[in-house]
C-alpha positions as a printed Julia matrix, in Angstrom:
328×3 Matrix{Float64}:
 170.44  103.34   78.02
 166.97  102.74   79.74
 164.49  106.07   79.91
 163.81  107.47   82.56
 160.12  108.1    83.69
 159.18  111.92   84.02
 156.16  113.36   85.56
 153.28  115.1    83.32
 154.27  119.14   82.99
 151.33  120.66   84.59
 149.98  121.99   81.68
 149.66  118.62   80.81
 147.54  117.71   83.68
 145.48  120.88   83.61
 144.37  120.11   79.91
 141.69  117.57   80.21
 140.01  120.09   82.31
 140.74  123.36   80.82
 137.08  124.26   79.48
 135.64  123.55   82.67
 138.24  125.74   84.98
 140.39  128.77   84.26
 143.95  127.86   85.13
 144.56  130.02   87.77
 141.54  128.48   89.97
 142.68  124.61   88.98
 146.58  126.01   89.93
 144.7   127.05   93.29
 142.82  124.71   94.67
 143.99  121.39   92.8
 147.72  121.08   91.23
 149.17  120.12   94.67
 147.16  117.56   95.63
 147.04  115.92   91.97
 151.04  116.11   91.9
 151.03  114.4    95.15
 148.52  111.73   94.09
 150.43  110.77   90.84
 153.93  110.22   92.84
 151.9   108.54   96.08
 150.35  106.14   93.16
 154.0   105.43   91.96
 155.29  104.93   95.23
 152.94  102.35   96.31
 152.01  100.56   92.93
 148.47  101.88   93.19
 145.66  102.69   90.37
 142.63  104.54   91.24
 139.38  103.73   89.77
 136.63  106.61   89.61
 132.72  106.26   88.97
 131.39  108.62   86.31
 130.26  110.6    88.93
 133.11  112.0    90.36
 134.02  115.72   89.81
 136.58  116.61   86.7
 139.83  116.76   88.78
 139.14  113.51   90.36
 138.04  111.74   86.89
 140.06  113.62   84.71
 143.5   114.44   86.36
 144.25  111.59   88.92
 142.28  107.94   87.87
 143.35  105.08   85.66
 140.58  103.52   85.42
 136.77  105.16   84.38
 133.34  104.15   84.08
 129.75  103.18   85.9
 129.45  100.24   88.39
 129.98   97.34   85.5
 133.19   98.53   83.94
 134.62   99.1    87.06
 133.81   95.61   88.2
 134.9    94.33   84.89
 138.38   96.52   84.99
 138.98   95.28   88.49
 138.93   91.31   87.37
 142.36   92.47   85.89
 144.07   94.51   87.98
 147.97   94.1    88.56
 148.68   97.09   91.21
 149.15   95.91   94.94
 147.07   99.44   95.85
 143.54   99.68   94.89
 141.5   103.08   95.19
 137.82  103.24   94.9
 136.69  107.0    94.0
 133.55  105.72   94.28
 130.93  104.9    97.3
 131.6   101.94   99.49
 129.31   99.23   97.55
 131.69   99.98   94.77
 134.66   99.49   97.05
 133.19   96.08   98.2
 132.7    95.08   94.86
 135.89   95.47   93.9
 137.26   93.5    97.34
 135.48   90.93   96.5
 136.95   90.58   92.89
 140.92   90.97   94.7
 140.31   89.41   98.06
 144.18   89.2    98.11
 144.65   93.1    97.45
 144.81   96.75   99.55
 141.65   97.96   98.7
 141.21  101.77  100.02
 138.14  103.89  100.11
 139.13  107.78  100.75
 135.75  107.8   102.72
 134.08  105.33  104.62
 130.88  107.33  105.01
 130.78  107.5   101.3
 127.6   105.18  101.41
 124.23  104.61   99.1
 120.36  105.47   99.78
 119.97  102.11   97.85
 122.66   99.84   99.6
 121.36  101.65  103.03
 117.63  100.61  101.94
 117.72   96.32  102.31
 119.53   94.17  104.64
 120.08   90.47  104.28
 117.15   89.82  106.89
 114.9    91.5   103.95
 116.04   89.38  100.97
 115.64   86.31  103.5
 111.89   87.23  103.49
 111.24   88.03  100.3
 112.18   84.44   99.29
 109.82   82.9   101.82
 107.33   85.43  100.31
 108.09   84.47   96.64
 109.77   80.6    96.72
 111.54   79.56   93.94
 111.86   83.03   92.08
 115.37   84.06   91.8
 116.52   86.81   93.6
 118.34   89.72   90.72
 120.08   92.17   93.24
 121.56   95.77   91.57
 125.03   95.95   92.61
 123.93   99.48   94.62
 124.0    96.58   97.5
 126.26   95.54  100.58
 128.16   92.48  100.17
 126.01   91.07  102.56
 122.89   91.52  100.6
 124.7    90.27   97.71
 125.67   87.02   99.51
 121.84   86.32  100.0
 121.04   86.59   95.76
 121.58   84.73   93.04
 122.94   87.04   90.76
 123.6    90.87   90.67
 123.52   93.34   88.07
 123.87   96.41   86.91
 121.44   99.31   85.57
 123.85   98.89   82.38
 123.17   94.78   82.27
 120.17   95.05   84.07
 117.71   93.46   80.87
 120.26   91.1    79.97
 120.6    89.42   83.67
 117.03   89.11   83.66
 116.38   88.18   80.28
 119.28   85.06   80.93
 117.49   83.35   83.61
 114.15   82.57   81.06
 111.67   82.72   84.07
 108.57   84.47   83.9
 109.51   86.23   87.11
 112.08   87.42   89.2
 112.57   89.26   93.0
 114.28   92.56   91.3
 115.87   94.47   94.26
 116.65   96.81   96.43
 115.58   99.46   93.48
 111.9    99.76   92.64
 112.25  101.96   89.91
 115.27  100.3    87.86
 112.74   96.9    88.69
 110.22   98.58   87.11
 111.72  100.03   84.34
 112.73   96.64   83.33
 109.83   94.89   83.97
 108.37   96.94   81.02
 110.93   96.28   78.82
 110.98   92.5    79.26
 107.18   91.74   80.49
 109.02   89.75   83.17
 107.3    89.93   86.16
 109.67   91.66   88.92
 108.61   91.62   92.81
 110.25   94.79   94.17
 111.22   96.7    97.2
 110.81   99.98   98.04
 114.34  101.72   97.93
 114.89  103.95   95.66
 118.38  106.32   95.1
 117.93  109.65   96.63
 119.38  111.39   93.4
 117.17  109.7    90.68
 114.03  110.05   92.64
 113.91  113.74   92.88
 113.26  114.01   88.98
 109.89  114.66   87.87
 108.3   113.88   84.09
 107.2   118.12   84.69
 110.36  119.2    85.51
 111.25  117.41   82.03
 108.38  118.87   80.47
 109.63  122.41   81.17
 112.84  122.23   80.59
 111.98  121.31   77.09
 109.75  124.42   76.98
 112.58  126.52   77.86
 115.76  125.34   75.7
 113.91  123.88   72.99
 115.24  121.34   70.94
 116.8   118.84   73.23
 118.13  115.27   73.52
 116.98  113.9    77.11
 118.73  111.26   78.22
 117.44  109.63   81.84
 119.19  106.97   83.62
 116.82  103.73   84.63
 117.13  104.36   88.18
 114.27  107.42   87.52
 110.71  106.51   88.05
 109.15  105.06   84.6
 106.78  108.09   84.26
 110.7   109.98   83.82
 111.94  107.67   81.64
 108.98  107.8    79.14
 109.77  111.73   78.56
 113.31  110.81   77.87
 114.27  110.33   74.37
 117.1   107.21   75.23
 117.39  105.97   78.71
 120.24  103.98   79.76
 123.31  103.66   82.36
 126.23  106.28   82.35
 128.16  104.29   79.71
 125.05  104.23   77.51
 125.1   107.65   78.14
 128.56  108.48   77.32
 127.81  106.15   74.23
 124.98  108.01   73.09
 126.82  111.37   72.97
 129.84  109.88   71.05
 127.26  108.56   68.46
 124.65  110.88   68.05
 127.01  114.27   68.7
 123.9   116.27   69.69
 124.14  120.04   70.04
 122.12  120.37   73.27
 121.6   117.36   75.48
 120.39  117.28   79.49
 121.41  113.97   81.54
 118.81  112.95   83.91
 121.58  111.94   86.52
 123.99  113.25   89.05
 125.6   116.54   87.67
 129.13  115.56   87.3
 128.27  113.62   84.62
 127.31  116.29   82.67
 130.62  117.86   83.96
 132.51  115.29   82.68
 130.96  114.4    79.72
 131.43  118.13   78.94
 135.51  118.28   78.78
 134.93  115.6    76.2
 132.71  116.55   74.08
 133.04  120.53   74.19
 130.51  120.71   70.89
 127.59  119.63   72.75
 126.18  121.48   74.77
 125.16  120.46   78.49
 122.16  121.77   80.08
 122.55  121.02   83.6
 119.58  120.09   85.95
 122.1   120.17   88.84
 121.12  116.97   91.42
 124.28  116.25   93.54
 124.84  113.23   95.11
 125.79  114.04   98.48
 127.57  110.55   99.16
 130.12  110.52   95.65
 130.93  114.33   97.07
 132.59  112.74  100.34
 135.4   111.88   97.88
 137.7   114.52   97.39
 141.09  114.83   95.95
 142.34  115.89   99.76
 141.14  112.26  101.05
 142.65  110.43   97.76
 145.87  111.79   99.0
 145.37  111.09  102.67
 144.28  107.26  101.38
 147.34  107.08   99.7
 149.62  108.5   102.89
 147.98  106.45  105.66
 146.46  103.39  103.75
 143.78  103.93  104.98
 140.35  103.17  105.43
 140.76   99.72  104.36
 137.73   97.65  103.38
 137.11   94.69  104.68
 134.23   91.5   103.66
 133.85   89.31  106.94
 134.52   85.75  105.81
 131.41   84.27  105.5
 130.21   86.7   102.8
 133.51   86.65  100.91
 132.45   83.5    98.45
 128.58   83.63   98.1
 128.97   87.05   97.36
 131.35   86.64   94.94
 130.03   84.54   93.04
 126.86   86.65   92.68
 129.29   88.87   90.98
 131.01   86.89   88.89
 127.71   85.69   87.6
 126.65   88.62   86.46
 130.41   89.51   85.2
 129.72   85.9    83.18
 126.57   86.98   80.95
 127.87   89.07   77.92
């Protein structure tokens, strides 16, 4: 006799997120639309995948899939679903496209966009290249696929050292973000030719602000991720993308840590390790906070908004990509 599939209880689904939300509030404002979510995924052979920075009831309750920029685009090499979701900003949703050209992939928010990805154009890396011939062009992933069709290799602030460190040149055109250039340009002594975009999050933290909040709580692991300026990063005691971050914790099991990063993380990171605890220097990012459970469900009912690579971008970008997703 075959089994037949049930759905969670919700208790079940409520758990992951029960030190973060009394019941009655998560009942309120989220069961519905997570119930719906799980059955709309079943109906149409659909997995989401969510950035670390989503909120708890998006990461926690309704994705298959977790991580920062390079698991995701590792994950999505393997995908089997017809019905990809990207809980994520629209880079990310590119990204993924171009890894499953022959897939539905869905973003609940087209506006969901990136100060970083908003911050070059393909015009700009065109220049730089006249400016700096024969110096391969690294591009952070934070790009549009059309400013990934005009580089030689992407990366991520998680591979970032290791992308640069593989193409044994003295230097390289680092872009579109000055600050993750720079940060590895002193870990390397590569040279790195930058450009001036920088992520709207990351930027606001300041080495004082760091300062002072170890004056106030004391003891206190700081962990800041490489998009901060350097002058951040030198306060911090480990630096590193959200996986290295989320590695660090599971290691180390400190009592009192504060992420230099978008607050979710901290939110997140939270439900799973409820010994340590988060202090919370609370820098939203306003473009992962487009995506909401509502528009996940409205994705999933319409099929909609679709994304699309024009043609011409489809290969050259991915195989920037899939160069990076090649160096281990």
């Amino acid at each position: 006799m075959q089994a037949v599939a049930t759905s969670p209880s919700r208790a079940a689904l409520y758990s992951p997120v029960a030190s973060l939300m009394a019941r009655q509030d998560w009942e309120r404002l989220f069961a519905e639309d997570i119930e719906a979510i799980l059955e709309l995924k079943r109906k149409h052979n659909a997995v989401i995948l969510a950035h670390n920075y989503q909120t708890p009831e998006i990461f926690h309750c309704v994705s298959n899939i977790r991580g920062d920029s390079l698991a995701l685009a590792r994950e999505a090499q393997n995908l089997e679903q017809d019905v990809i979701i990207m809980a994520g900003v629209h880079f990310m949703a590119e990204t993924v496209k171009l890894l499953n050209p022959t897939k539905t992939v869905l973003i609940p928010d087209a506006l969901a966009g990136c100060s970083l990805a908003e911050g070059i154009t393909a015009e700009n890396v065109r220049t730089l290249r006249e400016r700096h011939p024969g110096v391969p062009v690294v591009t952070y992933v934070n790009s549009s696929a059309a400013v990934k069709a005009e580089t030689d290799v992407c990366c991520t602030s998680g591979n970032a050292r290791r992308v640069v460190e593989s193409l044994g040149v003295p230097e390289v055109i680092m872009i579109p973000d000055e600050f993750l250039a720079r940060n590895i340009e002193r870990e390397t002594g590569i040279k790195m030719h930058t450009w001036s975009a920088r992520c709207e999050v990351h930027e606001r933290f300041t080495p004082q602000e760091i300062r002072q909040y170890r004056r106030m709580h004391g003891p206190l692991h700081i962990i800041a991720h490489p998009e901060c300026s350097p002058d951040v990063v030198a306060e911090a005691d480990h630096a590193g993308s959200t996986a290295s971050m989320m590695d660090y914790i599971a290691q180390h099991k400190p009592e009192k840590v504060m992420l230099i990063t978008e607050c979710s993380m901290s939110d997140n990171l939270a439900a799973m390790h409820p010994q340590t605890n988060f202090i919370r220097p609370c820098n939203l990012c306003p473009h992962m906070k487009r995506i909401t459970l509502k528009n996940i469900r409205q994705a999933l009912e319409t099929m909609s908004t679709e994304v699309t690579i024009p043609a011409d971008l489809q290969a050259p970008a991915r195989r920037s990509v899939e160069r990076m997703l090649a160096i281990k």
